[in-house]
Coordinates of C-alpha atoms in Angstrom, one line a residue:
X66 CA -13.3 -32.9 -0.1
X67 CA -11.3 -30.7 -2.4
X68 CA -11.1 -27.1 -1.1
X69 CA -12.2 -24.0 -3.0
X70 CA -8.9 -23.4 -4.8
X71 CA -8.7 -26.9 -6.3
X72 CA -12.4 -27.4 -7.0
X73 CA -12.5 -26.2 -10.6
X74 CA -10.0 -27.5 -13.1
X75 CA -9.4 -25.9 -16.5
X76 CA -10.8 -27.3 -19.7
X77 CA -8.3 -28.4 -22.3
X78 CA -7.2 -25.3 -24.3
X79 CA -4.7 -24.4 -26.9
X80 CA -4.0 -21.2 -25.0
X81 CA -1.4 -21.7 -22.3
X82 CA -2.5 -20.5 -18.8
X83 CA -0.2 -18.0 -17.2
X84 CA 1.8 -19.2 -14.2
X85 CA 0.5 -17.9 -10.8
X86 CA 2.6 -16.6 -8.0
X87 CA 4.7 -19.1 -5.9
X88 CA 2.9 -17.7 -2.8
X89 CA -0.5 -18.0 -4.4
X90 CA -1.8 -21.5 -5.2
X91 CA -2.9 -21.7 -8.8
X92 CA -6.5 -20.7 -9.5
X93 CA -7.6 -20.8 -13.1
X94 CA -10.7 -18.8 -12.5
X95 CA -8.6 -15.7 -11.6
X96 CA -7.7 -13.2 -14.3
X97 CA -4.0 -12.6 -14.3
X98 CA -1.7 -10.1 -15.9
X99 CA 2.1 -9.9 -16.3
X100 CA 2.8 -6.6 -14.6
X101 CA 2.9 -5.4 -11.1
X102 CA 3.7 -1.8 -10.1
X103 CA 7.3 -2.5 -9.2
X104 CA 8.1 -4.6 -12.2
X105 CA 9.4 -7.4 -10.0
X106 CA 8.5 -10.8 -11.4
X107 CA 10.1 -12.9 -8.6
X108 CA 6.7 -13.4 -7.1
X109 CA 5.2 -14.6 -10.4
X110 CA 2.1 -13.3 -12.1
X111 CA -0.4 -11.5 -9.9
X112 CA -4.2 -11.8 -10.2
X113 CA -6.1 -8.7 -11.3
X114 CA -9.4 -10.1 -10.0
X115 CA -10.8 -13.4 -8.6
X116 CA -14.5 -12.8 -8.8
X117 CA -14.9 -9.2 -9.7
X118 CA -13.3 -6.0 -8.3
X119 CA -16.8 -4.8 -7.3
X120 CA -17.5 -8.0 -5.3
X121 CA -14.1 -8.0 -3.7
X122 CA -14.3 -4.4 -2.6
X123 CA -17.2 -5.1 -0.2
X124 CA -15.1 -7.3 2.0
X125 CA -13.5 -4.7 4.3
X126 CA -16.9 -3.5 5.3
X127 CA -19.0 -6.7 5.3
X128 CA -16.9 -9.8 5.8
X129 CA -13.2 -10.6 5.3
X130 CA -10.6 -10.4 2.5
X131 CA -7.5 -12.4 1.9
X132 CA -4.6 -10.6 0.1
X133 CA -1.2 -11.8 -1.0
X134 CA -0.3 -8.8 -3.2
X135 CA 2.0 -7.1 -0.7
X136 CA 4.7 -9.6 -1.5
X137 CA 7.6 -9.3 -2.0
X138 CA 8.1 -7.1 1.0
X139 CA 11.9 -7.3 1.0
X140 CA 12.0 -8.1 4.8
X141 CA 15.2 -7.1 6.5
X142 CA 16.4 -8.4 9.9
X143 CA 18.7 -6.1 11.9
X144 CA 20.3 -7.0 15.2
X145 CA 23.1 -5.9 17.5
X146 CA 23.8 -3.2 20.2
X147 CA 23.3 -0.3 17.8
X148 CA 20.2 -1.6 16.0
X149 CA 17.9 0.8 17.8
X150 CA 20.3 3.7 17.2
X151 CA 20.1 3.3 13.4
X152 CA 16.4 3.8 13.6
X153 CA 16.6 6.8 15.8
X154 CA 19.2 8.4 13.5
X155 CA 17.2 7.9 10.3
X156 CA 13.4 7.6 11.1
X157 CA 10.9 10.2 12.2
X158 CA 9.4 7.9 14.8
X159 CA 9.7 7.9 18.6
X160 CA 10.8 4.7 20.3
X161 CA 10.1 5.5 23.9
X162 CA 7.2 3.1 24.2
X163 CA 8.3 0.6 21.5
X164 CA 8.6 -2.7 23.5
X165 CA 9.2 -6.2 22.3
X166 CA 6.1 -7.6 20.5
X167 CA 5.1 -4.2 19.2
X168 CA 5.0 -2.8 15.6
X169 CA 4.9 0.6 14.0
X170 CA 4.8 2.5 10.7
X171 CA 8.4 3.6 10.2
X172 CA 9.3 6.5 8.0
X173 CA 12.7 7.4 6.6
X174 CA 13.1 10.9 5.2
X175 CA 15.8 12.8 3.3
X176 CA 17.4 16.1 4.4
X177 CA 14.5 18.0 2.7
X178 CA 11.9 16.2 4.7
X179 CA 10.5 14.2 1.8
X180 CA 9.9 10.5 2.4
X181 CA 12.5 8.1 1.0
X182 CA 11.0 4.9 2.4
X183 CA 8.2 3.7 4.7
X184 CA 7.1 0.3 6.0
X185 CA 6.2 -1.8 9.0
X186 CA 8.7 -2.3 11.8
X187 CA 8.5 -5.1 14.3
X188 CA 10.5 -5.4 17.5
X189 CA 11.5 -9.0 18.1
X190 CA 13.9 -8.6 21.0
X191 CA 15.7 -5.9 22.9
X192 CA 18.3 -5.5 20.1
X193 CA 16.5 -7.2 17.2
X194 CA 14.1 -5.8 14.7
X195 CA 12.3 -6.9 11.5
X196 CA 11.5 -4.3 8.8
X197 CA 9.0 -4.9 5.9
X198 CA 9.3 -2.7 2.8
X199 CA 12.3 -1.0 4.4
X200 CA 15.3 -2.0 2.2
X201 CA 16.6 1.6 2.5
X202 CA 17.5 0.8 6.1
X203 CA 20.5 -1.2 4.8
X204 CA 21.8 1.9 3.1
X205 CA 21.4 3.9 6.3
X206 CA 23.4 1.3 8.2
X207 CA 26.2 1.7 5.7
X208 CA 26.3 5.4 6.3
X209 CA 27.6 5.1 9.9
X210 CA 29.9 3.1 12.1
X211 CA 27.2 1.0 13.7
X212 CA 27.7 -2.2 15.7
X213 CA 24.9 -4.1 13.9
X214 CA 24.4 -6.9 11.5
X215 CA 21.6 -7.3 9.0
X216 CA 20.3 -9.8 6.5
X217 CA 17.4 -9.8 4.0
X218 CA 14.9 -12.6 4.3
X219 CA 13.7 -13.5 0.8
X220 CA 11.8 -16.6 2.1
X221 CA 9.3 -14.5 4.1
X222 CA 5.7 -14.3 3.0
X223 CA 2.9 -12.1 4.3
X224 CA -0.8 -12.7 3.9
X225 CA -3.3 -9.9 4.8
X226 CA -6.8 -10.4 6.2
X227 CA -9.2 -7.6 7.0
X228 CA -12.8 -6.9 7.6
X229 CA -15.3 -7.5 10.5
X230 CA -14.8 -11.3 10.4
X231 CA -11.0 -11.3 10.0
X232 CA -10.3 -12.2 13.6
X233 CA -12.6 -15.2 13.5
X234 CA -10.9 -16.4 10.3
X235 CA -7.4 -16.1 11.7
X236 CA -8.5 -17.8 15.0
X237 CA -10.1 -20.7 13.1
X238 CA -6.9 -21.2 11.1
X239 CA -4.6 -21.0 14.2
X240 CA -7.2 -22.9 16.3
X241 CA -6.6 -20.6 19.3
X242 CA -7.9 -17.4 20.9
X243 CA -6.0 -14.4 19.5
X244 CA -8.1 -11.7 21.2
X245 CA -5.1 -10.7 23.3
X246 CA -3.3 -9.2 20.3
X247 CA -3.8 -5.4 20.4
X248 CA -3.5 -3.0 17.5
X249 CA 0.1 -3.0 16.2
X250 CA 1.1 -5.9 18.3
X251 CA 2.3 -9.4 17.2
X252 CA 3.0 -12.8 18.6
X253 CA 3.8 -16.3 17.4
X254 CA 1.1 -18.9 16.6
X255 CA 0.8 -21.9 14.2
X256 CA -1.3 -23.0 11.3
X257 CA -1.4 -26.6 10.1
X258 CA 1.5 -27.3 12.5
X259 CA 3.7 -24.6 10.9
X260 CA 5.0 -21.6 12.9
X261 CA 3.5 -18.3 11.9
X262 CA 3.5 -14.8 13.3
X263 CA 0.2 -12.9 13.7
X264 CA 0.2 -9.1 13.5
X265 CA -2.8 -6.9 14.1
X266 CA -2.5 -4.3 11.4
X267 CA -3.8 -3.6 7.9
X268 CA -4.2 -0.9 5.2
X269 CA -8.0 -1.0 4.8
X270 CA -8.8 0.8 8.0
X271 CA -11.1 -1.8 9.5
X272 CA -10.1 -4.7 11.8
X273 CA -7.2 -6.5 10.1
X274 CA -4.5 -9.0 10.7
X275 CA -1.3 -10.2 8.9
X276 CA -0.1 -13.8 8.8
X277 CA 3.7 -14.0 8.5
X278 CA 5.1 -17.4 7.3
X279 CA 7.8 -18.8 5.0
X280 CA 7.5 -20.0 1.4
X281 CA 8.2 -23.6 2.4
X282 CA 4.7 -23.9 3.8
X283 CA 2.8 -20.8 2.5
X284 CA 0.6 -22.7 0.0
X285 CA -0.7 -25.0 2.7
X286 CA -1.3 -22.1 5.0
X287 CA -3.1 -20.1 2.3
X288 CA -5.4 -23.0 1.5
X289 CA -6.2 -23.4 5.2
X290 CA -7.2 -19.7 5.4
X291 CA -9.4 -20.0 2.4
X292 CA -11.0 -23.2 3.8
X293 CA -11.8 -21.9 7.3
X294 CA -12.7 -18.5 5.9
X295 CA -15.6 -19.7 3.8
X296 CA -18.2 -19.7 6.6
X297 CA -17.1 -16.1 7.4
X298 CA -17.6 -14.7 3.9
X299 CA -13.9 -14.6 3.0
X300 CA -13.0 -13.5 -0.5
X301 CA -9.6 -13.2 -2.1
X302 CA -8.4 -9.8 -3.3
X303 CA -7.1 -9.2 -6.8
X304 CA -4.8 -6.3 -7.5
X305 CA -7.7 -3.9 -8.3
X306 CA -9.5 -4.3 -5.0
X307 CA -6.2 -4.5 -3.1
X308 CA -5.2 -1.0 -4.4
X309 CA -8.6 0.3 -3.5
X310 CA -8.3 -0.7 0.1
X311 CA -5.7 2.1 0.4
X312 CA -7.7 4.8 -1.2
X313 CA -11.0 4.3 0.5
X314 CA -9.4 3.9 3.9
X315 CA -7.0 6.8 3.4
X316 CA -3.5 5.2 3.3
X317 CA -1.6 6.6 0.3
X318 CA 0.8 4.0 -1.1
X319 CA 4.3 4.5 -2.5
X320 CA 4.5 3.9 -6.3
X321 CA 0.8 4.3 -6.6
X322 CA 0.0 7.7 -5.0
X323 CA 3.5 9.2 -4.5
X324 CA 7.1 8.5 -5.2
X325 CA 10.0 8.0 -2.9
X326 CA 12.4 11.0 -3.0
X327 CA 15.1 9.6 -5.2
X328 CA 18.4 11.4 -5.0
X329 CA 18.9 14.1 -7.8
X330 CA 21.9 12.2 -9.1
X331 CA 19.9 9.0 -9.6
X332 CA 17.2 11.0 -11.5
X333 CA 19.8 12.6 -13.7
X334 CA 21.5 9.2 -14.2
X335 CA 18.2 7.8 -15.5
X336 CA 18.7 9.8 -18.6
X337 CA 21.9 7.9 -19.5
X338 CA 22.2 5.0 -21.9
X339 CA 25.0 3.0 -20.2
X340 CA 23.3 1.9 -17.0
X341 CA 24.7 -1.1 -15.2
X342 CA 21.9 -3.2 -13.5
X343 CA 24.5 -4.6 -11.0
X344 CA 25.0 -1.1 -9.6
X345 CA 22.2 -0.3 -7.1
X346 CA 21.9 3.3 -8.1
X347 CA 21.9 2.4 -11.8
X348 CA 19.3 -0.3 -11.2
X349 CA 17.1 2.4 -9.6
X350 CA 17.8 4.7 -12.5
X351 CA 16.8 1.9 -14.9
X352 CA 13.5 1.6 -13.1
X353 CA 12.8 5.3 -13.5
X354 CA 13.9 5.3 -17.2
X355 CA 12.3 2.0 -18.4
X356 CA 9.4 1.1 -16.1
X357 CA 8.0 4.3 -14.7
X358 CA 5.2 5.9 -16.7
X359 CA 4.1 9.3 -15.3
X360 CA 0.5 10.1 -16.3
X361 CA -2.1 12.8 -15.6
X362 CA -2.1 16.6 -15.7
X363 CA 0.8 17.0 -13.2
X364 CA 3.1 15.9 -16.0
X365 CA 6.6 14.3 -16.2
X366 CA 8.5 16.2 -13.4
X367 CA 9.2 13.3 -11.0
X368 CA 10.0 15.7 -8.1
X369 CA 6.3 16.8 -8.2
X370 CA 5.4 13.3 -7.0
X371 CA 7.6 13.5 -3.8
X372 CA 5.8 14.0 -0.5
X373 CA 6.6 14.7 3.2
X374 CA 4.8 12.9 6.0
X375 CA 2.4 15.8 6.7
X376 CA 1.1 15.9 3.2
X377 CA 0.2 12.2 3.5
X378 CA -1.6 12.6 6.8
X379 CA 1.3 10.9 8.7
X380 CA 2.2 13.8 11.0
X381 CA 1.6 11.7 14.1
X382 CA 4.5 9.5 13.1
X383 CA 6.9 12.5 13.3
X384 CA 8.4 13.1 16.8
X385 CA 10.9 15.7 17.5
X386 CA 12.2 13.9 20.7
X387 CA 15.4 12.8 18.9
X388 CA 17.8 13.9 16.1
X389 CA 17.2 12.3 12.7
X390 CA 17.8 13.0 9.1
X391 CA 15.2 15.5 7.9
X392 CA 14.3 16.9 11.3
X393 CA 15.2 20.5 10.6
X394 CA 13.2 20.6 7.4
X395 CA 10.2 18.8 9.0
X396 CA 10.2 21.2 12.0
X397 CA 9.8 24.1 9.5
X398 CA 7.1 22.3 7.6
X399 CA 5.2 21.5 10.8
X400 CA 5.3 25.1 11.9
X401 CA 4.0 26.5 8.6
X402 CA 0.8 26.2 6.6
X403 CA 1.6 22.9 4.9
X404 CA -0.5 20.9 2.5
X405 CA -2.9 18.3 4.0
X406 CA -4.6 15.1 2.9
X407 CA -8.3 15.0 2.2
X408 CA -10.7 12.9 0.2
X409 CA -12.1 14.4 -3.1
X410 CA -15.6 13.2 -4.2
X411 CA -15.9 13.8 -8.0
X412 CA -19.0 15.3 -9.6
X413 CA -21.1 12.6 -11.3
X414 CA -22.3 14.8 -14.2
X415 CA -18.7 15.9 -15.0
X416 CA -17.4 12.3 -14.9
X417 CA -20.2 11.0 -17.2
X418 CA -19.5 13.9 -19.6
X419 CA -15.9 12.7 -20.0
X420 CA -17.1 9.1 -20.4
X421 CA -19.6 10.2 -23.1
X422 CA -16.8 12.0 -24.9
X423 CA -14.9 8.7 -25.1
X424 CA -17.9 7.2 -26.8
X425 CA -18.3 9.9 -29.4
X426 CA -14.5 10.2 -30.0
X427 CA -14.8 13.7 -31.5
X428 CA -11.3 15.0 -32.3
X429 CA -8.6 14.1 -29.7
X430 CA -10.1 11.4 -27.4
X431 CA -10.2 12.0 -23.7
X432 CA -8.0 10.0 -21.2
X433 CA -9.9 6.8 -20.3
X434 CA -12.1 7.4 -17.3
X435 CA -14.1 4.2 -17.7
X436 CA -11.6 2.1 -15.8
X437 CA -12.3 1.7 -12.0
X438 CA -8.9 3.2 -11.2
X439 CA -5.9 4.7 -12.9
X440 CA -3.1 2.2 -12.0
X441 CA -4.2 -1.4 -11.8
X442 CA -4.9 -2.3 -15.4
X443 CA -1.8 -0.9 -17.1
X444 CA 1.2 -2.9 -18.2
X445 CA 3.8 -0.5 -17.0
X446 CA 4.4 1.1 -13.6
X447 CA 2.1 4.0 -14.2
X448 CA 1.7 6.7 -11.7
X449 CA -1.3 9.0 -12.3
X450 CA -1.6 12.4 -10.6
X451 CA -3.7 15.4 -11.6
X452 CA -3.6 19.0 -10.5
X453 CA -6.4 20.3 -8.2
X454 CA -7.6 23.8 -9.2
X455 CA -9.4 26.7 -7.5
X456 CA -10.4 29.7 -9.6
X457 CA -7.8 28.5 -12.2
X458 CA -4.9 28.3 -9.7
X459 CA -3.1 25.1 -8.7
X460 CA -4.0 24.3 -5.0
X461 CA -3.1 20.7 -4.7
X462 CA -2.7 17.3 -6.4
X463 CA -5.2 14.4 -6.8
X464 CA -4.2 10.7 -6.9
X465 CA -5.7 7.3 -6.3
X466 CA -8.9 7.9 -8.3
X467 CA -11.3 5.0 -7.8
X468 CA -14.9 4.0 -8.3
X469 CA -16.2 3.3 -4.8
X470 CA -18.6 0.4 -4.7
X471 CA -19.2 0.9 -0.9
X472 CA -20.3 4.5 -1.3
X473 CA -21.5 4.8 -4.9
X474 CA -19.2 7.5 -6.0
X475 CA -15.9 8.3 -7.6
X476 CA -13.3 9.5 -5.2
X477 CA -9.5 10.3 -4.9
X478 CA -6.9 11.3 -2.4
X479 CA -6.2 15.1 -2.5
X480 CA -3.1 16.8 -1.2
X481 CA -4.5 20.3 -0.7
X482 CA -3.5 23.8 0.4
X483 CA -5.1 24.7 3.8
X484 CA -7.1 27.4 2.0
X485 CA -9.3 24.8 0.2
X486 CA -9.0 21.9 2.6
X487 CA -12.2 22.5 4.6
X488 CA -14.8 19.8 4.1
X489 CA -17.5 20.9 1.7
X490 CA -15.1 23.1 -0.3
X491 CA -15.5 23.0 -4.1
X492 CA -12.5 22.5 -6.3
X493 CA -11.8 21.1 -9.7
X494 CA -9.5 18.2 -10.8
X495 CA -7.7 18.8 -14.1
X496 CA -8.2 15.5 -16.0
X497 CA -5.9 14.7 -18.9
X498 CA -2.1 14.9 -19.4
X499 CA -0.5 18.0 -21.0
X500 CA -1.0 17.8 -24.8
X501 CA -4.1 15.7 -24.4
X502 CA -7.7 16.6 -24.2
X503 CA -8.3 18.1 -20.7
X504 CA -11.3 18.5 -18.6
X505 CA -12.0 20.4 -15.4
X506 CA -14.0 18.0 -13.2
X507 CA -15.7 19.5 -10.2
X508 CA -15.0 17.8 -6.8
X509 CA -16.0 18.3 -3.2
X510 CA -13.6 18.1 -0.3
X511 CA -14.7 15.4 2.0
X512 CA -13.7 13.5 5.2
X513 CA -10.4 11.7 5.4
X514 CA -10.3 8.8 5.6
X515 CA -13.5 8.3 3.7
X516 CA -14.2 4.8 5.2
X517 CA -16.7 5.3 8.0
X518 CA -16.2 2.2 10.1
X519 CA -14.6 1.8 13.5
X520 CA -10.9 1.9 12.9
X521 CA -8.7 -1.0 13.8
X522 CA -6.9 0.9 16.6
X523 CA -10.3 1.8 18.2
X524 CA -12.2 -1.5 17.8
X525 CA -13.0 -3.5 20.9
X526 CA -12.5 -7.1 19.8
X527 CA -14.2 -8.4 23.0
X528 CA -17.5 -7.8 21.1
X529 CA -16.4 -10.6 18.7
X530 CA -16.9 -14.3 19.7
X531 CA -13.6 -16.1 20.7
X532 CA -12.5 -19.3 19.0
X533 CA -14.4 -22.3 20.2
X534 CA -17.2 -20.2 21.8

């Protein structure tokens, strides 16, 4: 019997169908677009939705999602006697209890404490590590006289599964019991006879796993996950729902909710006309100049989008048990009254007033608030951030605005001054870019993360039936 992906074939049409991603078997029912937030087309065209973004958003609370949109993750393998030392010198993390088979959220900062790069780090052997979304690590290695080697792994593919039935789906695909894998641990397994790596981690807050494989067999593995996941309510995530996993669960994402702290010289260079794409710094400057679209009331000052770990709720990943780039700045930030991350729940009456204004179109139209979020449906790498106000004064920044299907409200991630960060506090979000029609939308400071399920690191998987039982 043909599986779910191949079940429906397109009718003959004069309109050519867009090509799907090489790591995503073609599905003509999905709605695609030609942009992703990094402007990297090596992974093909990414789906916006498969069924509907509302339907897909229920998965991390009720069943299981399957996502492929984290690719490409630019995996880097680093090995050699000084591999661990490079991490100690440039990341905020502690490595005292980081044994083989474990994983962690690694954070690289600049001298001012702002985040340059973050991603997932896996320890494969005593002197061997894999980093995902950590290409900056290669730059760091070049800054010192380290006895290490490194290589990028462009053939690596990562699929994400999350939600209360995600373990049952992964076990059915691997045909083995995986209950032994604890949070932020990984081990090898196989799917359809092909070697994979299973990591217990995810961005949606609930129970979640990653399946790591290679492009050579990824389509077969993806189809297997869809097939065995059907009885467990598996649904595939389009880009809209994928982005919303981060906001509802409280995991702010680079290029969506904040920007890496680009060096001042790169930002200045982005204003030049004679950029060379073969030069890494110029390529970054070209991204800033040609692809990045800063929106919202915060305006066009790129440095206003930089963040330190404490502002994003990642203070637990900062350990002062070793010297690293940015330590001095972060010690001062930690000791002071720094901004913190909270959820903002937007006032329904104020939101509907802005929407009503869009329908009447009186004078200068308001910025579109009808979309379920501010980033997914654009054709450029748009980054939307708005000022948070209290009595007319700026007290923080709002990003990641979304319509929450699970909670029936509009919410966003707020980086707030401590004076307004208490739950229940009332603030206002300044909606609309400078020079456009602006609105002050009331918002209430709420719990962070907003998702109220047992977190992945706390969930006892022994309450879930094992494979074959």
